[in-house]
Tab-separated table of C-alpha atoms in Angstrom:
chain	number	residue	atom	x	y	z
B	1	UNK	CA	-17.449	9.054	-18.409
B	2	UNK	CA	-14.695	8.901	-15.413
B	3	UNK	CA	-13.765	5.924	-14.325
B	4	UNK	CA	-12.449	5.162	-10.834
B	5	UNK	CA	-9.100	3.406	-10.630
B	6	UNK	CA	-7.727	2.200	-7.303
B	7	UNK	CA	-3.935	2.503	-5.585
B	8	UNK	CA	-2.091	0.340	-8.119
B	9	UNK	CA	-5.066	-0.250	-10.417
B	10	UNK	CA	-6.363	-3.428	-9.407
B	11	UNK	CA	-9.159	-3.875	-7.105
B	12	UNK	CA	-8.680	-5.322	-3.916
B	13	UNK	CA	-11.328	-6.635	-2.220
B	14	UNK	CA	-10.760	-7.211	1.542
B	15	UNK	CA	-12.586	-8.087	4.798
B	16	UNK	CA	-11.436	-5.673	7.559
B	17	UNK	CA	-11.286	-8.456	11.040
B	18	UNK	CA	-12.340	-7.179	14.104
B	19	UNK	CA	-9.280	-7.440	16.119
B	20	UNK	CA	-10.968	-7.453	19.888
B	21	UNK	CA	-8.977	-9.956	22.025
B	22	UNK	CA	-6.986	-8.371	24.273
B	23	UNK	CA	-3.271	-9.696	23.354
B	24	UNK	CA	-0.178	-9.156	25.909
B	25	UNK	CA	2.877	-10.337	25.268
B	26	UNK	CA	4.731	-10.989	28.583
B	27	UNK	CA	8.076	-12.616	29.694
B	28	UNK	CA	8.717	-15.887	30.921
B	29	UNK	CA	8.249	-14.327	34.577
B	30	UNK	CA	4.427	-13.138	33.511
B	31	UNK	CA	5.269	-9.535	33.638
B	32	UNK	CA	4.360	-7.552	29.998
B	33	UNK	CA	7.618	-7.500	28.068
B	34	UNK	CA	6.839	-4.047	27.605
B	35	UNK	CA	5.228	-1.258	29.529
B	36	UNK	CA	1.167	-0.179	27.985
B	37	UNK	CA	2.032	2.739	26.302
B	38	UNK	CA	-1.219	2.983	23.873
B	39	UNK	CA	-3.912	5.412	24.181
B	40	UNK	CA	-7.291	4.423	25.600
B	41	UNK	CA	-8.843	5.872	22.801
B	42	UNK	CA	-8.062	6.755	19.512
B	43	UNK	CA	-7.571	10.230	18.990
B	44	UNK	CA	-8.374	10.733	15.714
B	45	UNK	CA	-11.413	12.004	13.614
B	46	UNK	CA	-11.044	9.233	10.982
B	47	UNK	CA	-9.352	5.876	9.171
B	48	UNK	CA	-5.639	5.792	9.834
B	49	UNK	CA	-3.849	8.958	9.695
B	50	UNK	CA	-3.422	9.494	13.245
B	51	UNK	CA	-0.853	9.134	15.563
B	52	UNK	CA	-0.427	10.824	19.901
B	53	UNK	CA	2.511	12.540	18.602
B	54	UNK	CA	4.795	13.188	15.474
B	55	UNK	CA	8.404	12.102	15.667
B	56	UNK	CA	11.717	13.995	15.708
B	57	UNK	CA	13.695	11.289	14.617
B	58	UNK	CA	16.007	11.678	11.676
B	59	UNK	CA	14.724	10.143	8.351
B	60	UNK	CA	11.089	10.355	9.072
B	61	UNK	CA	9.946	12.797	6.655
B	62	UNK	CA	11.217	10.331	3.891
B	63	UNK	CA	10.404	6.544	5.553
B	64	UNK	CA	7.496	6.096	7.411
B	65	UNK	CA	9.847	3.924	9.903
B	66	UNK	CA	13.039	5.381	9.760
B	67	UNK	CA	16.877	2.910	11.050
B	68	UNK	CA	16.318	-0.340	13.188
B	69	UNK	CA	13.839	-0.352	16.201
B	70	UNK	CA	13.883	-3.271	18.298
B	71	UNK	CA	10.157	-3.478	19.296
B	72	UNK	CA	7.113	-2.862	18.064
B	73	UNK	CA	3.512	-2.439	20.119
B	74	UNK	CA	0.378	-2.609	17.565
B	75	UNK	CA	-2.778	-0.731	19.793
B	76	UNK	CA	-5.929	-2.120	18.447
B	77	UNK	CA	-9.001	0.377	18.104
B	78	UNK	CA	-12.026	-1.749	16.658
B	79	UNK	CA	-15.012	0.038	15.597
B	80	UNK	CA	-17.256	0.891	12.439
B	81	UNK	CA	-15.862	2.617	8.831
B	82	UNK	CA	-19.001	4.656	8.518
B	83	UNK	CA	-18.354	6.366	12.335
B	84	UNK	CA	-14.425	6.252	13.092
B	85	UNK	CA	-12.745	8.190	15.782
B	86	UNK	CA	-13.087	7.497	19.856
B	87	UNK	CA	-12.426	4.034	19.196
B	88	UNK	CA	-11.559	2.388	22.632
B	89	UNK	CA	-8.428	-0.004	23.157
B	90	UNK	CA	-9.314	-3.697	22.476
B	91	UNK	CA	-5.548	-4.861	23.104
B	92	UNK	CA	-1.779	-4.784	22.193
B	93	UNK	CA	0.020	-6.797	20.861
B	94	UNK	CA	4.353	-6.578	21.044
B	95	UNK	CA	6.969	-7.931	18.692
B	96	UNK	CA	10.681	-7.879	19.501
B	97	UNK	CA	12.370	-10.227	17.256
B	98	UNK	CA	10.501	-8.815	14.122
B	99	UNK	CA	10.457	-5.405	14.804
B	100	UNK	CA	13.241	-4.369	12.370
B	101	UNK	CA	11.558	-6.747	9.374
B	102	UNK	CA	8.389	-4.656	10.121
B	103	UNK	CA	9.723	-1.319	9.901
B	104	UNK	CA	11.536	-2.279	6.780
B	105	UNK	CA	8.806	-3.166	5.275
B	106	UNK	CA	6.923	-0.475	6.230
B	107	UNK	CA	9.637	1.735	5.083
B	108	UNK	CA	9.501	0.507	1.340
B	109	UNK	CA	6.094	1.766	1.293
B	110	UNK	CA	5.948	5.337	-1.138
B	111	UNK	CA	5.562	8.779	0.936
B	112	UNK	CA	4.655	12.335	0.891
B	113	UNK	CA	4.291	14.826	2.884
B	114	UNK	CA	1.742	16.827	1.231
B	115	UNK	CA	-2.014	16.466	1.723
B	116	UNK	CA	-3.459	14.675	-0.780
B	117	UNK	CA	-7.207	13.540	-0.633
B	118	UNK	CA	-8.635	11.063	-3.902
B	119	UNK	CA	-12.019	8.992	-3.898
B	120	UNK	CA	-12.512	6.127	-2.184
B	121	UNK	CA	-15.571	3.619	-2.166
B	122	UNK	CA	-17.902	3.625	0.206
B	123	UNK	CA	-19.065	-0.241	1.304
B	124	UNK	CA	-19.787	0.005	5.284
B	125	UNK	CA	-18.521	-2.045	7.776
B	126	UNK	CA	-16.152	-3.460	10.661
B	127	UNK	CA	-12.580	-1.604	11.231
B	128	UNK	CA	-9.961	-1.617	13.022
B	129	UNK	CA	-7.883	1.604	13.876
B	130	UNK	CA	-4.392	0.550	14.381
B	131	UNK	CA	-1.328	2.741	16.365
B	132	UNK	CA	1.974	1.165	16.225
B	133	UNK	CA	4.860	2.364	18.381
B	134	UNK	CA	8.337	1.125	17.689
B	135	UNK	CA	10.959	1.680	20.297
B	136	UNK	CA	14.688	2.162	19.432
B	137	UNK	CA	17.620	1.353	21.231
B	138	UNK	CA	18.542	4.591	22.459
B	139	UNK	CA	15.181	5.203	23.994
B	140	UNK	CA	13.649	6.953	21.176
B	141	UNK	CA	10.242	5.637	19.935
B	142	UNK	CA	8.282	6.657	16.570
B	143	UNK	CA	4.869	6.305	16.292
B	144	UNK	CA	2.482	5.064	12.982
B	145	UNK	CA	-1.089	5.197	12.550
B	146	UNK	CA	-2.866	3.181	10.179
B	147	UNK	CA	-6.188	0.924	10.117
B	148	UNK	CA	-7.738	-2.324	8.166
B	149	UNK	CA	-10.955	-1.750	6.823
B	150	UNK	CA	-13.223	-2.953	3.986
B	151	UNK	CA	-12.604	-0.586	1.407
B	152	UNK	CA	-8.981	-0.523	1.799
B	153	UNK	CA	-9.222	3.652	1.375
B	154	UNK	CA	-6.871	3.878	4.112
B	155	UNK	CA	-4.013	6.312	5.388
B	156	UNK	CA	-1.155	5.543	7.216
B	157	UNK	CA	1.291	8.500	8.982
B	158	UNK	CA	4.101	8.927	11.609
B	159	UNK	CA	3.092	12.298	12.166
B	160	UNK	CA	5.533	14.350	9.533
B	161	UNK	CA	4.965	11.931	6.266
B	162	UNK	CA	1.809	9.968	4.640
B	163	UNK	CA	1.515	6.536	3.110
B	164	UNK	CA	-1.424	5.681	0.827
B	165	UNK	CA	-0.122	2.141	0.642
B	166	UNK	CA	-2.246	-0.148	2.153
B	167	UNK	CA	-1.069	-2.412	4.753
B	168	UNK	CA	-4.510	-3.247	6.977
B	169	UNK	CA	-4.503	-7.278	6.334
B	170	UNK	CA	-0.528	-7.182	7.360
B	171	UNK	CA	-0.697	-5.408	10.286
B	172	UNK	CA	-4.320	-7.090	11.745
B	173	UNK	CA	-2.459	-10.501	10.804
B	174	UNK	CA	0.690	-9.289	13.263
B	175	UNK	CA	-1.391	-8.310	16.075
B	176	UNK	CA	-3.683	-11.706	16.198
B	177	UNK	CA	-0.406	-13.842	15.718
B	178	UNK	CA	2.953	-12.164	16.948
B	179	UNK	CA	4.538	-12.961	13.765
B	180	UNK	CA	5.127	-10.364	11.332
B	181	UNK	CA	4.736	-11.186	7.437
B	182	UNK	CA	3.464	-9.409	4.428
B	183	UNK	CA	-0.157	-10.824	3.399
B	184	UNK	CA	0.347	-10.985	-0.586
B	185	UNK	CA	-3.110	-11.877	-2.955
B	186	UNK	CA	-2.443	-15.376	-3.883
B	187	UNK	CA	-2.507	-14.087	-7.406
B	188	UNK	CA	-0.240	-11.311	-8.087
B	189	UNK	CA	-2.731	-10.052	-10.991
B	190	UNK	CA	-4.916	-8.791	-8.463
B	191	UNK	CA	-2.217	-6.398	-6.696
B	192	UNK	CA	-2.445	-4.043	-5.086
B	193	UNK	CA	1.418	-2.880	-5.504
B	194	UNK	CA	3.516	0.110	-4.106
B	195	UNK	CA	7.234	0.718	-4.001
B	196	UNK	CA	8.848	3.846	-2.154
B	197	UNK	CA	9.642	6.404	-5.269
B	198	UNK	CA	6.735	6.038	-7.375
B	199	UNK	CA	5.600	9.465	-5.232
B	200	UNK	CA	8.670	10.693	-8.101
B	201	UNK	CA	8.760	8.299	-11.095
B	202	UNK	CA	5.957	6.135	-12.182
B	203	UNK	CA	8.274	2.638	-12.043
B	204	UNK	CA	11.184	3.553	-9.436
B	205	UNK	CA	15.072	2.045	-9.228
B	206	UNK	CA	16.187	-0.830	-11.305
B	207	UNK	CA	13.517	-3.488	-11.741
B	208	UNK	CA	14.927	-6.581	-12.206
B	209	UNK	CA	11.719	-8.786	-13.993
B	210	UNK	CA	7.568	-7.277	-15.104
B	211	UNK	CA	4.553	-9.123	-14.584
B	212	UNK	CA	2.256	-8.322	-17.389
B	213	UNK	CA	-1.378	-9.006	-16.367
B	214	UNK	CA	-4.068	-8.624	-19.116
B	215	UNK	CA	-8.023	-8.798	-18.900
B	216	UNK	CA	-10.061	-11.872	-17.852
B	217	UNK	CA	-12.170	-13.468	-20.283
B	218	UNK	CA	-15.033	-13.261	-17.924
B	219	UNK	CA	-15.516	-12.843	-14.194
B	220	UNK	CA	-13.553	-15.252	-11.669
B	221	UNK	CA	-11.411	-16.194	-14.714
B	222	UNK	CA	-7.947	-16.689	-14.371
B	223	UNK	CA	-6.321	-12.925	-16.028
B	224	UNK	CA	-3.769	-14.035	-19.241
B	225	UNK	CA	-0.348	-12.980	-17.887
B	226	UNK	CA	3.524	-12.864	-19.438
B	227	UNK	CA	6.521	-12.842	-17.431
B	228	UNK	CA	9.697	-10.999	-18.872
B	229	UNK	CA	13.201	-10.693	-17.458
B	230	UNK	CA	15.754	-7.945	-17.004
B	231	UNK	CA	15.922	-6.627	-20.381
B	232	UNK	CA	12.000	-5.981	-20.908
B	233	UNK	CA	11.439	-4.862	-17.618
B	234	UNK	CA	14.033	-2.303	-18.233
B	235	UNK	CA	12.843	-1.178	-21.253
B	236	UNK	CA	9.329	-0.789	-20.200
B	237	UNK	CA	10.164	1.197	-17.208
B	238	UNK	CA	12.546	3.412	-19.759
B	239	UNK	CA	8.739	3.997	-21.457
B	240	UNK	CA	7.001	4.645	-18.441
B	241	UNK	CA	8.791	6.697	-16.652
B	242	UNK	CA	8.938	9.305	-19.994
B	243	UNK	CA	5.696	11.205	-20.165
B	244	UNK	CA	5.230	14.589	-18.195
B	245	UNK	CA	3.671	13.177	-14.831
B	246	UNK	CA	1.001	14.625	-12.499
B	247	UNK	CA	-0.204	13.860	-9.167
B	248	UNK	CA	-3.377	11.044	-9.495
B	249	UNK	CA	-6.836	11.614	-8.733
B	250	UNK	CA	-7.445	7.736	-9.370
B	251	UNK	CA	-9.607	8.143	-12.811
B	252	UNK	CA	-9.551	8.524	-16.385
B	253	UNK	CA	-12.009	9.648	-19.144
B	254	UNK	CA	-13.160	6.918	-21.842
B	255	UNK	CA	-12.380	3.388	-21.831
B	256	UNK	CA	-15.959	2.347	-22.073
B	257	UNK	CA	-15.324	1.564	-26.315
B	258	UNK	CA	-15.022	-2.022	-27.093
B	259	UNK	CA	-11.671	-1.117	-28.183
B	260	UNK	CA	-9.962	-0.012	-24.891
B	261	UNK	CA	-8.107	-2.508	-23.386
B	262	UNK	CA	-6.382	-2.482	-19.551
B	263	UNK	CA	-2.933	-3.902	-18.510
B	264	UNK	CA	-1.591	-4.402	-15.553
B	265	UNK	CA	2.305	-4.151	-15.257
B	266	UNK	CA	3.924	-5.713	-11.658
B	267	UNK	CA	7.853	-4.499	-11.639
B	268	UNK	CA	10.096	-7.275	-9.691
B	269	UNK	CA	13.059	-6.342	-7.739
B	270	UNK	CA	15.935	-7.742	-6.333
B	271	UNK	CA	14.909	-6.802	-2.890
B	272	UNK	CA	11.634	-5.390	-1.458
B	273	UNK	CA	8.353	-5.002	-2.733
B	274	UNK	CA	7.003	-4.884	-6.464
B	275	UNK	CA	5.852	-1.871	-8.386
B	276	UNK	CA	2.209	-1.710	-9.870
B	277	UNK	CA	1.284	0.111	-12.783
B	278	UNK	CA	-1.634	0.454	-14.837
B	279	UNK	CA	-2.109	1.349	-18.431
B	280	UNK	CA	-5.483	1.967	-19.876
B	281	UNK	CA	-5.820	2.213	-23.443
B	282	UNK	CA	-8.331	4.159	-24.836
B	283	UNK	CA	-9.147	6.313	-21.120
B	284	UNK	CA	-7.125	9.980	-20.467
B	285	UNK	CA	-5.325	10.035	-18.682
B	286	UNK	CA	-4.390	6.316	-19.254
B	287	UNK	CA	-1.179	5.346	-17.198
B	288	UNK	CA	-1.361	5.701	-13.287
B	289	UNK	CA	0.470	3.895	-10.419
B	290	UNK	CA	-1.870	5.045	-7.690
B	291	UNK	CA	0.370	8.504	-6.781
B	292	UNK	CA	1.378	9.735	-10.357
B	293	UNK	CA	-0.538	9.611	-13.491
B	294	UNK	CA	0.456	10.409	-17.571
B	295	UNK	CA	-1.055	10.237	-21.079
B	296	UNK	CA	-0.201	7.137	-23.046
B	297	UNK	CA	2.192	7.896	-25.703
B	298	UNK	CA	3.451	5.479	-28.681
B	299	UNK	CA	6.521	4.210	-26.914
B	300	UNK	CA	4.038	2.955	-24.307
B	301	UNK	CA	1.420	1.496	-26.757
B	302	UNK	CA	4.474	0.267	-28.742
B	303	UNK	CA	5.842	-1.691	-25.857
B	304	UNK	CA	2.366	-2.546	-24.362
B	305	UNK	CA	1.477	-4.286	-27.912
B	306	UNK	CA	4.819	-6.037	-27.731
B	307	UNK	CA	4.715	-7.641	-24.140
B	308	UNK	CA	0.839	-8.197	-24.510
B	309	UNK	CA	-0.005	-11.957	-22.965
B	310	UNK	CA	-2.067	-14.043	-24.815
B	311	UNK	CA	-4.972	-15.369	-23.407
């Protein structure tokens, strides 16, 4: 039996929002703050993963939004999941004060720059295609193409490197409001969760506190969850990042016996966003965190036994 485990293990439902005002921001004088640079259509054959041209800018083969632009434009392309591509412009929207708190944020997301295709679920229904162009001082501009839509199977690119982090809710939030801020489940247990490096180690840097999320005792039940400090979270992460990794396809084998449990581990650091991990006992290949995946080994069940939450 295979089993189908999402981006950081947790499944996220979400409602893709049909972003179709048309949304200028504009001086005090009335004139657009910034010239319409966006594409009347969207030139891609899919979700995401498209932008009018790749960058030359230094740093963009390892952040999706490399140094400190000053403005962003978010082109909105709303259309169907189940036929994407010739989407036509529904708006912009522009943010200047925020522009560098976006692109950091973006920029914390994990990258690669190699192809990688895994399944995805297949619920139909409204999307929006998203471009985003942020200008620099200098002149230079980098684009990033990315979309919001129901299944959250989403890809987001500058043209040279690939995010499979998804940021839909964010970014459709941004362009309806002006104001830029990360849209976080109001439960942490129900993720998702991806931190630039875990393309290269399955928990990345120096985690400062771990979230352990166990199962629910029955559906819409609050998950049993532990919170440890410095000390386990290092540890744990020692564990983790020990087994022989491979790239994830997003499933395991097993974990249908009465005996296999699921955990869900959310890394806290001092500064940006958290690092999800799942560990599966009793499916193969039972640890994944959405890019790499690894066999359980007894340090893992050790530690996984030890920082289990009770219920």
């Amino acid at each position: 039996m295979r089993l189908l485990l999402n981006a950081a293990g947790i499944a996220l439902a979400s409602i893709a929002i049909c972003a179709s005002a048309v949304l200028i921001s504009r001086s005090p004088g009335g004139a657009p703050s910034a010239p319409a640079t966006c594409p009347q259509r969207w030139g891609g054959a899919g979700i995401g993963g498209w932008v009018p041209q790749a960058t030359g800018i230094d740093g963009a083969e390892a952040s999706l939004v490399p140094g400190e632009p000053v403005a962003a434009t978010i082109c909105a392309y709303p259309g169907e999941n189940f036929r994407p591509g010739g989407e036509r412009l529904a708006g912009t929207r522009t943010l200047t004060g925020q522009a560098t708190a976006m692109a950091r944020d973006l920029a914390y997301l994990p990258v690669t720059t190699e192809n990688r295709d895994g399944p995805c679920t297949a619920v139909g229904g409204p999307m929006t295609n998203y471009l985003i162009r942020f200008a620099y001082p200098g002149g230079e501009a980098i684009w990033v193409g990315t979309a919001e839509e129901v299944n959250a199977c989403v890809t987001t690119t500058n043209g040279t490197t690939t995010s499979e982090a998804y940021m839909g809710p964010s970014i459709t939030a941004a362009y309806r409001t002006g104001t830029w801020k990360v849209v976080r489940p109001d439960d942490p247990c129900d993720g998702p969760a991806q931190r630039r490096g875990q393309n290269e180690w399955m928990v990345p840097g120096r985690p400062v506190s771990v979230l352990v999320c166990g199962e629910a005792a029955s559906s819409g039940a609050r998950r049993p969850r532990a919170q440890h400090g410095r000390q386990a979270a290092t540890s744990l992460a020692a564990a983790l990042n020990s087994p022989d990794t491979r790239p994830s396809d997003h499933t395991c084998q097993g974990g249908e016996s009465t005996h296999s449990r699921v955990f869900h581990y959310l890394f806290g650091y001092a500064d940006g966003p958290p690092a999800g991990v799942v560990v599966w006992i009793g499916c193969v290949p039972g640890l994944d965190n959405g890019l790499l995946q690894a066999d359980v080994d007894d340090s893992i069940l050790n530690q996984a036994m030890r920082l289990t939450p009770r219920g």
